[in-house]
Each structure stands twice: as C-alpha cells, then as structure tokens.
Amino acid sequence: MAPNAAAAKVVGQVATDMELEVSSGGKTSTVQLLSLREPGQALVVDFFAPWCKACPAAAKKLEELAESYNDRCKFVLVCVDGGADEARAFAEEHGIRRCVAASVVDEDAPQDYGVSGLPHHTVIGPDGKVFRNYEVDLPKDLESLFSTGEAEEQLVPKKSRVSDEFKRLEKEDPILKENPQRWVMFPLKYTEVWEMYKKHEASFWTAEEIDLAQDNKDWANLNEGEQHFVKHVLAFFAASDGIVLENLAAQFSSEVQIPEARAFYGFQMAMENIHSETYSLLIEQYIKDPKERDVLFDAIHTMPAVREKAQWAIQWMNRESSFAERIVAFAAVEGILFSGSFCAIFWLKKRGMMPGLTFSNELISRDEGLHADFACLIYQMLQHKLPEEIVHDIIRGAVEVERKFICDALSCDLVGMNKGVVPLHSSAKDTMRYVAVLAQMVWLSGAVRTNDSQKDLMQTESLYGDINEIKGLKDRSLGDARKQLTRPNDEAERALDQLEHLMKKVAYSRGDANLWKMPLAQAVQTRGNDGKTLLHEASEGAWQGDLLLKALVLLGLDVNSRDALGRTPLCHAAASCPTSSSVGLAIKALIALGADKHIACNGKIPGEAAQVAMNHFWRYSQMRERCREVVLFFKHGY
C-alpha cells in the first residue's frame, strides 16, 4: 500500500492511542496520547525527529497555532527517533512552550497513523476520530473541523416530552394568540408589563458614559490568572448578547402579542446592542495583540467554555419546544448564565481596580436582572405552567453549564475573593454557591411558582443543597452542632458559618457572652432590649447570608414574630431597602419561608414601608432605585 494510502485509510476511524514518555523537571513520566486533551478538545499531533531539517519550522507553526487555539485544541510533538530528553531538548532549542513534547515508547506505534516521512501531522477531532492525516492544511483544517462540529450541534433542537402538548395549549393563550389590537399601545391592558417597560426606559445609558482612562494601568497590574478570567468573561459576554438579541428579534418579540411586552422587548434589544458594543470596546481596550483579540471576538468558535454556554442558549432558539420552556430557559440565561461572571467582576470593584469595567458591570448586571425578572413575569402570565420536573431540568442544565464555565474561567482562586460575602464571593467554589442561590431566586421570582412557596424553596434546595439537617440540632450548642453533622454537607456547614457570624455580631452588641453556650433553639430565641430576635437582626441592613434565614426558621423562630415596636422581620427588610443592595433576595427568601406581606407594622404593611423609604430618599438615585425595586416586588411580585 502506498504511504499516502496508508495514512488516508485511518481518516474517519477512531484514533489509536499510544504510550508516550514526557521529560519534565529531571523526571520522566509515561502518558497516553489521547489523555493529553481535555473533553471536547481536538488534538493535533506532529510526528518529528531531531535530525529532520523541516521539523523545526513545522513545530514553530504549531506553537503559533497553540496560542490561538489553546482552549479548543491540544498540540503534541511526538519524537519518533529519540527519547523523552531529546524531545524536551528539541522543544527548548526552538522555543516551543505551549506544545507538549514527548517521545514514543513503542517505535512501531506511529505506523498506526501511516507515518513514513517527517514531519507528519494528524488531526483528531473532539469525537476521538481522525479528521485529517498526513495531508493536513493548518489552520484551515482546524476551522473546518470546528465549524463542522458546531453545525452538527445546532441541528439538534431542544425538545421535551411535553413540548408538543404545550405548543397546542399555547395557541389559545391570551398573550400568545393573534391579537388584532397589537398595533396600538393604548389603552393599556397589562399595567405590570407597562411598568417594567417604563422602568427599563428610565435606566437607559450608552457606551460613551464608560470612562476607561484608569483601566489600562490596572490591567497591567493584574496577574496572568486574573487576566485569564477577565478575558473569558468578556469573550462570553461579547458573544452572548448577540444570541439574546437574535432570540428576541426572531422569536419572542413576534410570538408575544401584547403591545406592552413588545415595547419592553424593543427596548431590551436596544440595550443588548449597547451591552455588546461595551464588551467589544473593553476587549479592544485591554487586548493589544490583534490575533488574541480576534480569538476573543470569535470565542464561540475558539474557546470551549464559552462555546458550551453559547450552545446551551442556542439550543432553545427554535420553536420545536414550547414558548413556556423557552421563556424559562432564557430567564435562566439572563439570571444564571451571566451570574458567575458578574460576581467575579464585582470582586475587582472591591479591590478598587478597573473602574470602567466594574461600572459597566453594574449597569449591565442591573439590566440583565431586569430582563430575567421580565421573563419570569411573562411566564407567570401564561395560562398553563410547565410540570415541575421540566423546569428542574432547565434550571439544573443552566447551573451545570455555569459551573463548568466558572471552573474554567476561575481556574485559579483569585487572592482575597473568597473572603467576602455575596455577591463578593470568588473562588470558583464560592462563586458557584452564589450561582446556586441565584438559581433559587429565578425559581422564586416566578419561573416555577406554585401556590405553596414554602414547597418551592424546599424543592429548589433539594437540587442545589439541603440544610434541613440543622433542624435536628436544636438542642446542641453551635460548637457541638458542627460535630454532629451526620455526613459531609457543605450547605449545612455554610449555614452554621453564617449563623456564627450573626451570633458574634449580636453577642457583641448585647454584651451576652453566654450565647455560644446555649442550645441553638434557645440562642436564636433570645431578644435584645429592642425585642429583636436573631431573625429580625438577619433581615435588616446587609443580608447576612443566603442560607441563614432558613436555618433560623428551622431552629424554631417564627418568621412573622414581632419586636418591641411591633415590626416583623419582613418589615425590617423592607425598611432597610435604601442601605442594602441585597435586601431583595432577603425579602424573597422570607416570603418563601412563610412571611406574610399583609401584616402591618406601625400601621404600614412592608410594601408601604418601602414606599415611605423611597419617598424619603428621592434625591439619591441609587437608594431610590433599590427601594423602587422592592416596592414593585410587593406590588406585582417581580
């Protein structure tokens, strides 16, 4: 058989693995060729020999490609004549750093790929099959490989067992069936939707408002790991806004038939364009190398972590699945898939760095939160709600995709990030916990609301962490409770950490050193001179933690108990809206735990207390806006 024929024969076949030796740090280790790539990555193999005159140039070309395709492809130099030390020396001599340099253990192994002349290139696809062999045109063949794989992925639309049934039901839904009045805005029929539109209209901003003068200096002071995560974040955001924009233009804005919602979608599309422009400007500002900049702009094709998130969203951009499924999915896109990145950038603000990036992050995260809330509102208005397990699958899928992205983009724990409180978590693990909390908030904001909000919270926590075990520790002190956890339980341990933080604060303010020695059920029931329980303390001001409120209720506190002035925990939370950016999460959690928003405190129900606070701080836009969001939640549920 001719040499080229032998090489061509393996194309399309499952790649044959081979044993390699790698020399590093004076030690030689054995690895398998196919184990060198991450799941979803392609593999480019360059068979060479140190004496081959053409091999150095071929290896240097792979080194250049490795810089551009490092997230999508692994590049390996395999020495066929010499050992691991010779392979390492060859790489060092020719400045090869990004490619793995190794040698074959079995000198006959390269024959499996038809190697008869050097250099010889083999491209193995993410599916483990040989895509090109010997006659390889790089990088053209890599682009062909990746574009082929993406086209195949997009051919499979998302569809569940209930999709067809709900598509039939939706034909008669008031907000989806053809509306002859959709051309005219007034008279208004859906005031809640209109208020959301006006709220978005009032928050308009432009990319020109972002001052990037200081950012270049700060960018130079970030270490390699910190720059890595910022690049991933910006690359995803630059692409994702285009995905959301296309979905709105091609799907939702034409499917929803009420003019109030179409007004919102029109404004949302304008803002998504501004978001995309802003992220593109940030990439141009920070990344000076044109090649690297092109990789980031084309992240959907060049960065696996970004591609997976984008593909998750794209699979819901079709009408094979029902509108109800797709609106929940895009609530998850805006409420969950963006959350880890927003969280990580907030950490930079805590350090006083990158003011242009962090200010734009504040504006965009506010917008995306509003978009997620609007998706939840539209879902609430549908006549037919999805079965809970279908929504479980959608939310769980979004959380898993975000988990993978965080583990890649935050591959290093950034110094100091895990020392803050939500949303200033930051090691990959802590950021993922924050994502899980937001998944609960998407749930509680309406994506799967039932008449039993307490049941909703319990079910959601069964997906993302369960602290019910704390209920059995009522008779233990805090120290003993930690020892009595029956199994490793990160969430229960974290709830106890948050409880300890609160108890320290309360013990100091009350001068009560015995709080630590009491059984937990007794400790949480103690009241200060103002009649506040620990639940009142946890509900006001800066929210103490995402699991703390439930832990206090599990330990026996009445979620509607009153302090000496007759105020409930919910009233405390509502009244603190001017000073706490996270009070909205606390309010939603309290209501999910059974807090009654109709109980009056000093003659005012919680929503009215928030309205009073908003009126009082009308001169201060940030405080006013925080209170406005709380008022809207009590009034309309979003």
PDB file of N, CA and C in Angstrom, residues 379-442:
ATOM      1  N   TYR A 379     -43.792  34.530  32.131  1.00  0.00           N
ATOM      2  CA  TYR A 379     -44.134  33.137  32.437  1.00  0.00           C
ATOM      3  C   TYR A 379     -45.332  33.076  33.384  1.00  0.00           C
ATOM      4  N   GLN A 380     -45.331  33.949  34.392  1.00  0.00           N
ATOM      5  CA  GLN A 380     -46.452  33.965  35.341  1.00  0.00           C
ATOM      6  C   GLN A 380     -47.777  34.234  34.635  1.00  0.00           C
ATOM      7  N   MET A 381     -47.748  34.990  33.564  1.00  0.00           N
ATOM      8  CA  MET A 381     -48.974  35.371  32.867  1.00  0.00           C
ATOM      9  C   MET A 381     -49.513  34.260  31.966  1.00  0.00           C
ATOM     10  N   LEU A 382     -48.699  33.236  31.699  1.00  0.00           N
ATOM     11  CA  LEU A 382     -49.169  32.131  30.861  1.00  0.00           C
ATOM     12  C   LEU A 382     -50.245  31.335  31.587  1.00  0.00           C
ATOM     13  N   GLN A 383     -51.230  30.879  30.875  1.00  0.00           N
ATOM     14  CA  GLN A 383     -52.318  30.120  31.493  1.00  0.00           C
ATOM     15  C   GLN A 383     -51.874  28.736  31.942  1.00  0.00           C
ATOM     16  N   HIS A 384     -50.941  28.137  31.214  1.00  0.00           N
ATOM     17  CA  HIS A 384     -50.528  26.767  31.503  1.00  0.00           C
ATOM     18  C   HIS A 384     -49.059  26.758  31.914  1.00  0.00           C
ATOM     19  N   LYS A 385     -48.799  26.288  33.154  1.00  0.00           N
ATOM     20  CA  LYS A 385     -47.438  26.214  33.675  1.00  0.00           C
ATOM     21  C   LYS A 385     -46.851  24.829  33.432  1.00  0.00           C
ATOM     22  N   LEU A 386     -45.564  24.784  33.224  1.00  0.00           N
ATOM     23  CA  LEU A 386     -44.864  23.532  32.940  1.00  0.00           C
ATOM     24  C   LEU A 386     -44.842  22.611  34.157  1.00  0.00           C
ATOM     25  N   PRO A 387     -44.780  21.290  33.937  1.00  0.00           N
ATOM     26  CA  PRO A 387     -44.549  20.366  35.057  1.00  0.00           C
ATOM     27  C   PRO A 387     -43.229  20.713  35.746  1.00  0.00           C
ATOM     28  N   GLU A 388     -43.190  20.520  37.059  1.00  0.00           N
ATOM     29  CA  GLU A 388     -42.012  20.939  37.817  1.00  0.00           C
ATOM     30  C   GLU A 388     -40.734  20.256  37.353  1.00  0.00           C
ATOM     31  N   GLU A 389     -40.825  18.965  36.968  1.00  0.00           N
ATOM     32  CA  GLU A 389     -39.594  18.276  36.586  1.00  0.00           C
ATOM     33  C   GLU A 389     -38.988  18.849  35.306  1.00  0.00           C
ATOM     34  N   ILE A 390     -39.829  19.409  34.436  1.00  0.00           N
ATOM     35  CA  ILE A 390     -39.308  20.020  33.209  1.00  0.00           C
ATOM     36  C   ILE A 390     -38.505  21.270  33.553  1.00  0.00           C
ATOM     37  N   VAL A 391     -39.045  22.070  34.468  1.00  0.00           N
ATOM     38  CA  VAL A 391     -38.321  23.275  34.878  1.00  0.00           C
ATOM     39  C   VAL A 391     -37.068  22.895  35.656  1.00  0.00           C
ATOM     40  N   HIS A 392     -37.166  21.835  36.482  1.00  0.00           N
ATOM     41  CA  HIS A 392     -35.970  21.336  37.162  1.00  0.00           C
ATOM     42  C   HIS A 392     -34.859  21.099  36.151  1.00  0.00           C
ATOM     43  N   ASP A 393     -35.180  20.408  35.083  1.00  0.00           N
ATOM     44  CA  ASP A 393     -34.177  20.052  34.079  1.00  0.00           C
ATOM     45  C   ASP A 393     -33.558  21.294  33.443  1.00  0.00           C
ATOM     46  N   ILE A 394     -34.397  22.286  33.153  1.00  0.00           N
ATOM     47  CA  ILE A 394     -33.887  23.504  32.513  1.00  0.00           C
ATOM     48  C   ILE A 394     -32.949  24.258  33.457  1.00  0.00           C
ATOM     49  N   ILE A 395     -33.402  24.480  34.697  1.00  0.00           N
ATOM     50  CA  ILE A 395     -32.590  25.228  35.661  1.00  0.00           C
ATOM     51  C   ILE A 395     -31.319  24.464  35.991  1.00  0.00           C
ATOM     52  N   ARG A 396     -31.448  23.159  36.199  1.00  0.00           N
ATOM     53  CA  ARG A 396     -30.276  22.337  36.502  1.00  0.00           C
ATOM     54  C   ARG A 396     -29.266  22.394  35.358  1.00  0.00           C
ATOM     55  N   GLY A 397     -29.762  22.356  34.124  1.00  0.00           N
ATOM     56  CA  GLY A 397     -28.862  22.442  32.973  1.00  0.00           C
ATOM     57  C   GLY A 397     -28.099  23.747  32.942  1.00  0.00           C
ATOM     58  N   ALA A 398     -28.790  24.850  33.242  1.00  0.00           N
ATOM     59  CA  ALA A 398     -28.122  26.156  33.248  1.00  0.00           C
ATOM     60  C   ALA A 398     -27.059  26.226  34.337  1.00  0.00           C
ATOM     61  N   VAL A 399     -27.378  25.711  35.522  1.00  0.00           N
ATOM     62  CA  VAL A 399     -26.415  25.737  36.624  1.00  0.00           C
ATOM     63  C   VAL A 399     -25.186  24.901  36.286  1.00  0.00           C
ATOM     64  N   GLU A 400     -25.385  23.742  35.677  1.00  0.00           N
ATOM     65  CA  GLU A 400     -24.256  22.878  35.330  1.00  0.00           C
ATOM     66  C   GLU A 400     -23.349  23.543  34.293  1.00  0.00           C
ATOM     67  N   VAL A 401     -23.942  24.184  33.299  1.00  0.00           N
ATOM     68  CA  VAL A 401     -23.140  24.877  32.289  1.00  0.00           C
ATOM     69  C   VAL A 401     -22.348  26.011  32.928  1.00  0.00           C
ATOM     70  N   GLU A 402     -22.988  26.757  33.833  1.00  0.00           N
ATOM     71  CA  GLU A 402     -22.286  27.851  34.503  1.00  0.00           C
ATOM     72  C   GLU A 402     -21.193  27.314  35.417  1.00  0.00           C
ATOM     73  N   ARG A 403     -21.439  26.170  36.051  1.00  0.00           N
ATOM     74  CA  ARG A 403     -20.414  25.557  36.910  1.00  0.00           C
ATOM     75  C   ARG A 403     -19.152  25.256  36.099  1.00  0.00           C
ATOM     76  N   LYS A 404     -19.343  24.644  34.938  1.00  0.00           N
ATOM     77  CA  LYS A 404     -18.193  24.304  34.097  1.00  0.00           C
ATOM     78  C   LYS A 404     -17.445  25.563  33.660  1.00  0.00           C
ATOM     79  N   PHE A 405     -18.201  26.596  33.315  1.00  0.00           N
ATOM     80  CA  PHE A 405     -17.563  27.833  32.866  1.00  0.00           C
ATOM     81  C   PHE A 405     -16.741  28.454  33.992  1.00  0.00           C
ATOM     82  N   ILE A 406     -17.307  28.490  35.192  1.00  0.00           N
ATOM     83  CA  ILE A 406     -16.604  29.088  36.324  1.00  0.00           C
ATOM     84  C   ILE A 406     -15.327  28.319  36.625  1.00  0.00           C
ATOM     85  N   CYS A 407     -15.408  26.996  36.586  1.00  0.00           N
ATOM     86  CA  CYS A 407     -14.226  26.182  36.873  1.00  0.00           C
ATOM     87  C   CYS A 407     -13.129  26.415  35.841  1.00  0.00           C
ATOM     88  N   ASP A 408     -13.501  26.800  34.629  1.00  0.00           N
ATOM     89  CA  ASP A 408     -12.505  27.079  33.598  1.00  0.00           C
ATOM     90  C   ASP A 408     -12.011  28.516  33.694  1.00  0.00           C
ATOM     91  N   ALA A 409     -12.940  29.457  33.745  1.00  0.00           N
ATOM     92  CA  ALA A 409     -12.552  30.872  33.764  1.00  0.00           C
ATOM     93  C   ALA A 409     -11.888  31.248  35.079  1.00  0.00           C
ATOM     94  N   LEU A 410     -12.338  30.645  36.195  1.00  0.00           N
ATOM     95  CA  LEU A 410     -11.733  30.907  37.503  1.00  0.00           C
ATOM     96  C   LEU A 410     -10.876  29.718  37.899  1.00  0.00           C
ATOM     97  N   SER A 411      -9.997  29.308  36.998  1.00  0.00           N
ATOM     98  CA  SER A 411      -9.187  28.121  37.248  1.00  0.00           C
ATOM     99  C   SER A 411      -8.246  28.319  38.423  1.00  0.00           C
ATOM    100  N   CYS A 412      -7.924  29.553  38.732  1.00  0.00           N
ATOM    101  CA  CYS A 412      -7.136  29.814  39.930  1.00  0.00           C
ATOM    102  C   CYS A 412      -8.035  30.536  40.917  1.00  0.00           C
ATOM    103  N   ASP A 413      -7.832  30.282  42.221  1.00  0.00           N
ATOM    104  CA  ASP A 413      -8.561  31.043  43.230  1.00  0.00           C
ATOM    105  C   ASP A 413      -7.896  32.405  43.335  1.00  0.00           C
ATOM    106  N   LEU A 414      -8.647  33.438  43.022  1.00  0.00           N
ATOM    107  CA  LEU A 414      -8.067  34.769  42.990  1.00  0.00           C
ATOM    108  C   LEU A 414      -7.941  35.305  44.407  1.00  0.00           C
ATOM    109  N   VAL A 415      -6.815  35.899  44.692  1.00  0.00           N
ATOM    110  CA  VAL A 415      -6.473  36.274  46.054  1.00  0.00           C
ATOM    111  C   VAL A 415      -7.550  37.149  46.670  1.00  0.00           C
ATOM    112  N   GLY A 416      -8.039  36.742  47.835  1.00  0.00           N
ATOM    113  CA  GLY A 416      -8.995  37.546  48.580  1.00  0.00           C
ATOM    114  C   GLY A 416     -10.420  37.394  48.166  1.00  0.00           C
ATOM    115  N   MET A 417     -10.704  36.710  47.061  1.00  0.00           N
ATOM    116  CA  MET A 417     -12.070  36.686  46.558  1.00  0.00           C
ATOM    117  C   MET A 417     -12.998  35.883  47.440  1.00  0.00           C
ATOM    118  N   ASN A 418     -12.469  34.878  48.129  1.00  0.00           N
ATOM    119  CA  ASN A 418     -13.344  34.038  48.939  1.00  0.00           C
ATOM    120  C   ASN A 418     -13.490  34.559  50.355  1.00  0.00           C
ATOM    121  N   LYS A 419     -13.116  35.799  50.568  1.00  0.00           N
ATOM    122  CA  LYS A 419     -13.200  36.347  51.915  1.00  0.00           C
ATOM    123  C   LYS A 419     -14.375  37.285  52.093  1.00  0.00           C
ATOM    124  N   GLY A 420     -15.119  37.531  51.040  1.00  0.00           N
ATOM    125  CA  GLY A 420     -16.223  38.465  51.127  1.00  0.00           C
ATOM    126  C   GLY A 420     -17.534  37.779  51.377  1.00  0.00           C
ATOM    127  N   VAL A 421     -18.610  38.511  51.159  1.00  0.00           N
ATOM    128  CA  VAL A 421     -19.953  37.957  51.264  1.00  0.00           C
ATOM    129  C   VAL A 421     -20.616  38.109  49.918  1.00  0.00           C
ATOM    130  N   VAL A 422     -21.710  37.412  49.706  1.00  0.00           N
ATOM    131  CA  VAL A 422     -22.410  37.508  48.428  1.00  0.00           C
ATOM    132  C   VAL A 422     -22.724  38.986  48.153  1.00  0.00           C
ATOM    133  N   PRO A 423     -22.478  39.522  46.947  1.00  0.00           N
ATOM    134  CA  PRO A 423     -22.014  38.779  45.789  1.00  0.00           C
ATOM    135  C   PRO A 423     -20.508  38.806  45.619  1.00  0.00           C
ATOM    136  N   LEU A 424     -19.746  39.095  46.681  1.00  0.00           N
ATOM    137  CA  LEU A 424     -18.310  39.204  46.513  1.00  0.00           C
ATOM    138  C   LEU A 424     -17.606  37.907  46.861  1.00  0.00           C
ATOM    139  N   HIS A 425     -18.217  36.777  46.558  1.00  0.00           N
ATOM    140  CA  HIS A 425     -17.527  35.502  46.628  1.00  0.00           C
ATOM    141  C   HIS A 425     -16.547  35.461  45.489  1.00  0.00           C
ATOM    142  N   SER A 426     -15.809  34.377  45.429  1.00  0.00           N
ATOM    143  CA  SER A 426     -14.932  34.423  44.327  1.00  0.00           C
ATOM    144  C   SER A 426     -14.051  33.302  44.014  1.00  0.00           C
ATOM    145  N   SER A 427     -13.674  32.487  44.986  1.00  0.00           N
ATOM    146  CA  SER A 427     -13.030  31.299  44.483  1.00  0.00           C
ATOM    147  C   SER A 427     -14.073  30.639  43.615  1.00  0.00           C
ATOM    148  N   ALA A 428     -13.658  29.713  42.749  1.00  0.00           N
ATOM    149  CA  ALA A 428     -14.629  29.068  41.862  1.00  0.00           C
ATOM    150  C   ALA A 428     -15.736  28.422  42.683  1.00  0.00           C
ATOM    151  N   LYS A 429     -15.375  27.807  43.835  1.00  0.00           N
ATOM    152  CA  LYS A 429     -16.381  27.119  44.649  1.00  0.00           C
ATOM    153  C   LYS A 429     -17.378  28.108  45.235  1.00  0.00           C
ATOM    154  N   ASP A 430     -16.865  29.216  45.789  1.00  0.00           N
ATOM    155  CA  ASP A 430     -17.770  30.198  46.387  1.00  0.00           C
ATOM    156  C   ASP A 430     -18.635  30.872  45.331  1.00  0.00           C
ATOM    157  N   THR A 431     -18.065  31.139  44.168  1.00  0.00           N
ATOM    158  CA  THR A 431     -18.849  31.744  43.094  1.00  0.00           C
ATOM    159  C   THR A 431     -19.962  30.809  42.661  1.00  0.00           C
ATOM    160  N   MET A 432     -19.664  29.505  42.635  1.00  0.00           N
ATOM    161  CA  MET A 432     -20.685  28.544  42.229  1.00  0.00           C
ATOM    162  C   MET A 432     -21.822  28.514  43.239  1.00  0.00           C
ATOM    163  N   ARG A 433     -21.496  28.685  44.520  1.00  0.00           N
ATOM    164  CA  ARG A 433     -22.561  28.748  45.530  1.00  0.00           C
ATOM    165  C   ARG A 433     -23.479  29.934  45.248  1.00  0.00           C
ATOM    166  N   TYR A 434     -22.878  31.064  44.891  1.00  0.00           N
ATOM    167  CA  TYR A 434     -23.665  32.250  44.554  1.00  0.00           C
ATOM    168  C   TYR A 434     -24.579  31.971  43.368  1.00  0.00           C
ATOM    169  N   VAL A 435     -24.065  31.257  42.359  1.00  0.00           N
ATOM    170  CA  VAL A 435     -24.881  30.891  41.199  1.00  0.00           C
ATOM    171  C   VAL A 435     -26.070  30.052  41.637  1.00  0.00           C
ATOM    172  N   ALA A 436     -25.841  29.107  42.563  1.00  0.00           N
ATOM    173  CA  ALA A 436     -26.938  28.263  43.034  1.00  0.00           C
ATOM    174  C   ALA A 436     -28.005  29.089  43.742  1.00  0.00           C
ATOM    175  N   VAL A 437     -27.576  30.101  44.501  1.00  0.00           N
ATOM    176  CA  VAL A 437     -28.550  30.984  45.154  1.00  0.00           C
ATOM    177  C   VAL A 437     -29.390  31.706  44.110  1.00  0.00           C
ATOM    178  N   LEU A 438     -28.745  32.207  43.056  1.00  0.00           N
ATOM    179  CA  LEU A 438     -29.495  32.908  42.020  1.00  0.00           C
ATOM    180  C   LEU A 438     -30.430  31.967  41.278  1.00  0.00           C
ATOM    181  N   ALA A 439     -30.046  30.703  41.169  1.00  0.00           N
ATOM    182  CA  ALA A 439     -30.956  29.727  40.565  1.00  0.00           C
ATOM    183  C   ALA A 439     -32.222  29.621  41.403  1.00  0.00           C
ATOM    184  N   GLN A 440     -32.056  29.651  42.725  1.00  0.00           N
ATOM    185  CA  GLN A 440     -33.228  29.639  43.604  1.00  0.00           C
ATOM    186  C   GLN A 440     -34.063  30.897  43.396  1.00  0.00           C
ATOM    187  N   MET A 441     -33.392  32.034  43.212  1.00  0.00           N
ATOM    188  CA  MET A 441     -34.130  33.281  43.064  1.00  0.00           C
ATOM    189  C   MET A 441     -34.899  33.321  41.744  1.00  0.00           C
ATOM    190  N   VAL A 442     -34.321  32.754  40.680  1.00  0.00           N
ATOM    191  CA  VAL A 442     -35.061  32.649  39.419  1.00  0.00           C
ATOM    192  C   VAL A 442     -36.316  31.827  39.649  1.00  0.00           C
TER     193      VAL A 442
END
